[in-house]
XYZ file of N, CA and C in Angstrom:
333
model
N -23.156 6.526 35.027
C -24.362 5.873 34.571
C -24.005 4.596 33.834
N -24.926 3.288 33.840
C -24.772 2.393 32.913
C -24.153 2.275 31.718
N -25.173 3.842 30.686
C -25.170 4.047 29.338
C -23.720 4.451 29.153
N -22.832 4.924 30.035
C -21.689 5.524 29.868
C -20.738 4.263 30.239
N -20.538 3.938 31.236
C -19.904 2.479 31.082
C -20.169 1.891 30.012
N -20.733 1.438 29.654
C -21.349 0.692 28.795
C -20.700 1.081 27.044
N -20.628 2.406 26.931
C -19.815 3.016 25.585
C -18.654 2.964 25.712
N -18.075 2.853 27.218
C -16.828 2.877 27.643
C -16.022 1.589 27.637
N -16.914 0.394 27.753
C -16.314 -1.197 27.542
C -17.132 -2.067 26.879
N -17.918 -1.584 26.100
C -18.781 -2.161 25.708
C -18.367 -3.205 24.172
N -18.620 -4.296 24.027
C -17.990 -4.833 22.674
C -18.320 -4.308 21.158
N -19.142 -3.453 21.253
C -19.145 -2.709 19.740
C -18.027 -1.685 19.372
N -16.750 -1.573 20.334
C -15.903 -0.686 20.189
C -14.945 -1.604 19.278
N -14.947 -2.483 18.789
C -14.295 -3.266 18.019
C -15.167 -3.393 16.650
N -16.121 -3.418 16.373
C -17.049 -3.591 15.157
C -17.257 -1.995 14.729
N -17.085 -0.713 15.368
C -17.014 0.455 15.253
C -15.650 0.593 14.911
N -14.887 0.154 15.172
C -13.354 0.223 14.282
C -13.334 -0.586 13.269
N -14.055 -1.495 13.234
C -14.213 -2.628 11.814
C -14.704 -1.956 10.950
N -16.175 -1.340 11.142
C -17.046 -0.540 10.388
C -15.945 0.659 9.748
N -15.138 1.291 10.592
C -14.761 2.625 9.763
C -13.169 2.219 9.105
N -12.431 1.209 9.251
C -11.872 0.653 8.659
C -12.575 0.295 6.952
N -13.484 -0.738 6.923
C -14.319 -0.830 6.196
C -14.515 0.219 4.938
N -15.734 1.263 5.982
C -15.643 2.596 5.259
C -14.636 3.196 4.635
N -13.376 3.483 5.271
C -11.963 4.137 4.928
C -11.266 3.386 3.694
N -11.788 1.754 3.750
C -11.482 1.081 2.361
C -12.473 1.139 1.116
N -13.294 1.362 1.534
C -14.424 1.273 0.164
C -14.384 2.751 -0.145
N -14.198 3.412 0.260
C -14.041 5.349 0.020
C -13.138 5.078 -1.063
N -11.406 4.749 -0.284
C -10.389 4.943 -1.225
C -10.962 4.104 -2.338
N -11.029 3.086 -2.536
C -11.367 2.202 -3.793
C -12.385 3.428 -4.925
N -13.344 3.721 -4.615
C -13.857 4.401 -4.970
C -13.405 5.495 -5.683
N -12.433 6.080 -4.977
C -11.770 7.562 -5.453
C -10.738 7.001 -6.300
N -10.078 5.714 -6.414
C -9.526 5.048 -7.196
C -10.158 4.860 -8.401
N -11.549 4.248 -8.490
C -12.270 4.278 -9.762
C -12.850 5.500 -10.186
N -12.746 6.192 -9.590
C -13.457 7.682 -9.874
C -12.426 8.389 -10.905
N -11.344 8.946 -10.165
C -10.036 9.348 -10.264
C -9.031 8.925 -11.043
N -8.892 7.591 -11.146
C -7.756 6.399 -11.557
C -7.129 7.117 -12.864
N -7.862 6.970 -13.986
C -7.652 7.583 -15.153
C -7.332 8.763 -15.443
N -6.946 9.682 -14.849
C -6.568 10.933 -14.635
C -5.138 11.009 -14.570
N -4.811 10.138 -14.071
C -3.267 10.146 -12.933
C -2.218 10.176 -14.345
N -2.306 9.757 -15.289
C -1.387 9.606 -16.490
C -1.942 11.022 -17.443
N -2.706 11.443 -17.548
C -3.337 12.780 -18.054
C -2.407 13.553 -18.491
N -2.265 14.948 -19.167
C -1.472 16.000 -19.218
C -2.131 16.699 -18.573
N -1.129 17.732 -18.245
C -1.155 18.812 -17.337
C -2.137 19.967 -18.300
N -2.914 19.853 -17.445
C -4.331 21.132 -18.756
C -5.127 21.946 -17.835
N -5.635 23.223 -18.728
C -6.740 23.905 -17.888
C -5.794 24.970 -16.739
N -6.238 24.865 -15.141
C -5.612 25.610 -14.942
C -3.995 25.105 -14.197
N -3.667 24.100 -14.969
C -2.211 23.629 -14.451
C -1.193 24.015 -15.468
N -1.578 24.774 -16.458
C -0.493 25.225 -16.874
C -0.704 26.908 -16.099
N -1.304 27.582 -16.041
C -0.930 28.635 -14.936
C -0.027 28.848 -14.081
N -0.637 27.559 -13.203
C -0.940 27.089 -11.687
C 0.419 26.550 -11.420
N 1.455 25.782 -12.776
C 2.614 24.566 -12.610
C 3.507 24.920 -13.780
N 2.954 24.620 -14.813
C 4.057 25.036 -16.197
C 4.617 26.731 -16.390
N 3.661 27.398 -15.930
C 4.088 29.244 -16.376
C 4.383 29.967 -15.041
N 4.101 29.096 -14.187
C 4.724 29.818 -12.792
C 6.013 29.362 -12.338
N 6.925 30.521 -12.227
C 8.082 31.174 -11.816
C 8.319 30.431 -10.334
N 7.262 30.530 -9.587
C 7.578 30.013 -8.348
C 7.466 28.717 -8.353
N 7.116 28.123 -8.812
C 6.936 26.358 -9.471
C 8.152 25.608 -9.870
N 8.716 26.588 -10.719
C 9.868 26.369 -11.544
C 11.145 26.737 -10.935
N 11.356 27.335 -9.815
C 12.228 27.722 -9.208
C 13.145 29.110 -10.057
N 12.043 30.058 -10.787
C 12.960 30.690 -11.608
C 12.780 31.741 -11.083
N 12.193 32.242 -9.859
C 11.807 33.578 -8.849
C 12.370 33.872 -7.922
N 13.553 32.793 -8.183
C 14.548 33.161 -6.958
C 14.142 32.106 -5.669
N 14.127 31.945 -4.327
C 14.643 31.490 -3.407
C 13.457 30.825 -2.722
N 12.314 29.911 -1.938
C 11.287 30.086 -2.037
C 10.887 30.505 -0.886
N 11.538 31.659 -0.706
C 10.736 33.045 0.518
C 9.769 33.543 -0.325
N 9.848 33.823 -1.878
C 9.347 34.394 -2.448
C 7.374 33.805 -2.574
N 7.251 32.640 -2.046
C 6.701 32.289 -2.095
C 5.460 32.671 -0.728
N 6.061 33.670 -0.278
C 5.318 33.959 1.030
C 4.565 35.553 0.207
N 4.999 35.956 -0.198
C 4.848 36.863 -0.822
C 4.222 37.211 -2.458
N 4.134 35.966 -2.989
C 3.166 35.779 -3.786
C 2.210 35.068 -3.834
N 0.533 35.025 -4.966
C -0.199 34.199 -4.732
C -0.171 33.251 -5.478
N -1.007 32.041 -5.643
C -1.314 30.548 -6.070
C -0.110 30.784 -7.632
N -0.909 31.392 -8.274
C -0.394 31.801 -9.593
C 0.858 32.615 -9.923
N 1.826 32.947 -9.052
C 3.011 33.578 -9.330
C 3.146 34.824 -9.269
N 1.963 35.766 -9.246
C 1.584 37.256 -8.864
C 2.207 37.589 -7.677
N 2.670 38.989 -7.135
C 2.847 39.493 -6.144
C 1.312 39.648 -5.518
N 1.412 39.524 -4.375
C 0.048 39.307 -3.445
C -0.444 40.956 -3.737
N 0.219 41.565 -3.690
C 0.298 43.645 -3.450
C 0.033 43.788 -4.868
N 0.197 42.869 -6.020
C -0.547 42.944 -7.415
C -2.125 43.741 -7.531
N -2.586 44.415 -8.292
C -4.015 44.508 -8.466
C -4.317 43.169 -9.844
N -3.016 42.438 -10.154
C -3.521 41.527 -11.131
C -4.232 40.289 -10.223
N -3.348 40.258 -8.972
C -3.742 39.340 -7.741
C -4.979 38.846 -7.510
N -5.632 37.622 -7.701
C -6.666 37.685 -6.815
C -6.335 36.886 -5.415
N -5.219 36.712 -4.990
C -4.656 37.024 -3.906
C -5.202 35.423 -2.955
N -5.468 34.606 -3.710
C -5.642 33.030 -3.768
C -4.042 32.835 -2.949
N -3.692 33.085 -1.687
C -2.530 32.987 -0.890
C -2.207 31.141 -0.692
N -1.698 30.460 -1.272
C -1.422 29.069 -1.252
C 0.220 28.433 -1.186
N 0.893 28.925 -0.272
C 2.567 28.684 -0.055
C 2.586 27.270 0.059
N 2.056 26.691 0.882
C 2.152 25.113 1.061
C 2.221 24.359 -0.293
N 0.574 24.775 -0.667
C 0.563 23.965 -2.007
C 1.931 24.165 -3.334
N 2.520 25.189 -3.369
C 3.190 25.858 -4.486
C 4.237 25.389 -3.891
N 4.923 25.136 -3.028
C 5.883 24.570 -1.835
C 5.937 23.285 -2.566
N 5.070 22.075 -2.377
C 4.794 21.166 -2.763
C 5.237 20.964 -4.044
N 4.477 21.698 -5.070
C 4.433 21.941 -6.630
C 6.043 22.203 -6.706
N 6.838 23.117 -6.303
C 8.295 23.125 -6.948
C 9.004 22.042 -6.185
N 8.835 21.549 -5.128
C 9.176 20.027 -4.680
C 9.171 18.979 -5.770
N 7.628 18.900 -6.057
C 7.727 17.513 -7.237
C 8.507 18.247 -8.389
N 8.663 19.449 -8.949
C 8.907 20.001 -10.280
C 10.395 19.890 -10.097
N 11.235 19.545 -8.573
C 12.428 19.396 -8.310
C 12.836 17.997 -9.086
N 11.770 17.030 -8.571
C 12.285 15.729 -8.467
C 11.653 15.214 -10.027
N 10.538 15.897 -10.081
C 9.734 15.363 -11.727
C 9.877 15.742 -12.885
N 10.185 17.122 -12.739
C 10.002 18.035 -13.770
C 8.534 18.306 -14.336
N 8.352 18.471 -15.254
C 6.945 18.371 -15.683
C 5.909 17.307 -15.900
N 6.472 16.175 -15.265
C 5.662 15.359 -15.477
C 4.562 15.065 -15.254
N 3.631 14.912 -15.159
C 2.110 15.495 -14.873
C 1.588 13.962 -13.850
N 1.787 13.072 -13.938
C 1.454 11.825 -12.743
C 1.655 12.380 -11.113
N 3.057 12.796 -11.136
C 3.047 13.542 -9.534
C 2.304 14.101 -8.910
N 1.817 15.801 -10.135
C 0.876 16.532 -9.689
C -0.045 15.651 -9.326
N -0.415 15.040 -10.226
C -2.185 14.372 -10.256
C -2.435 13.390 -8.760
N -1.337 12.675 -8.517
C -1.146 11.664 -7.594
C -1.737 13.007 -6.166
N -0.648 13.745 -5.845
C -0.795 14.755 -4.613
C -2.074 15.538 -5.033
């Protein structure tokens, strides 16, 4: 059909990449002024749990298999203390920067 050619070579496929370019810049800016002031912050609330008192964060739980096997917060998943918030990637991440940062709280905030 026309209408399909037409989406297919049509010259708004360049102003539709302008437009979300655009968009994709005024977002970040945004989350920059939103956010910005945070990034130098201390670590508070639930990041000392979550980063300062967890074992798996800190690399003090041993190896990070262990990390398959516990949740967000350093609990064994098989815990009834558990609420079983399963997050390896993120906590992965977290003893990554706690490798290279230590406690410094900009890293977290940045990721």
């Amino acid at each position: 059909s026309r209408l399909v050619s037409y989406l297919e070579a049509g010259p708004h496929k360049s102003r539709m990449a302008s437009a979300s370019v655009g968009t994709a810049v005024a977002l970040g800016i945004l989350a920059i002024l939103c956010f910005g002031n945070s990034l130098f912050g201390e670590l508070v609330w639930d990041d000392i749990p979550a980063i300062v008192e967890n074992g798996d964060v800190l690399g003090t739980t041993g190896s990070a298999r262990v990390l398959l096997a516990h949740d967000f917060w350093g609990h064994t998943l098989a815990s009834n203390t558990s609420h079983k918030s399963w997050r390896p990637i993120t906590t992965l991440t977290f003893r990554v920067q706690h490798a290279m940062h230590g406690l410094t709280a900009w890293p977290y905030h940045l990721v």
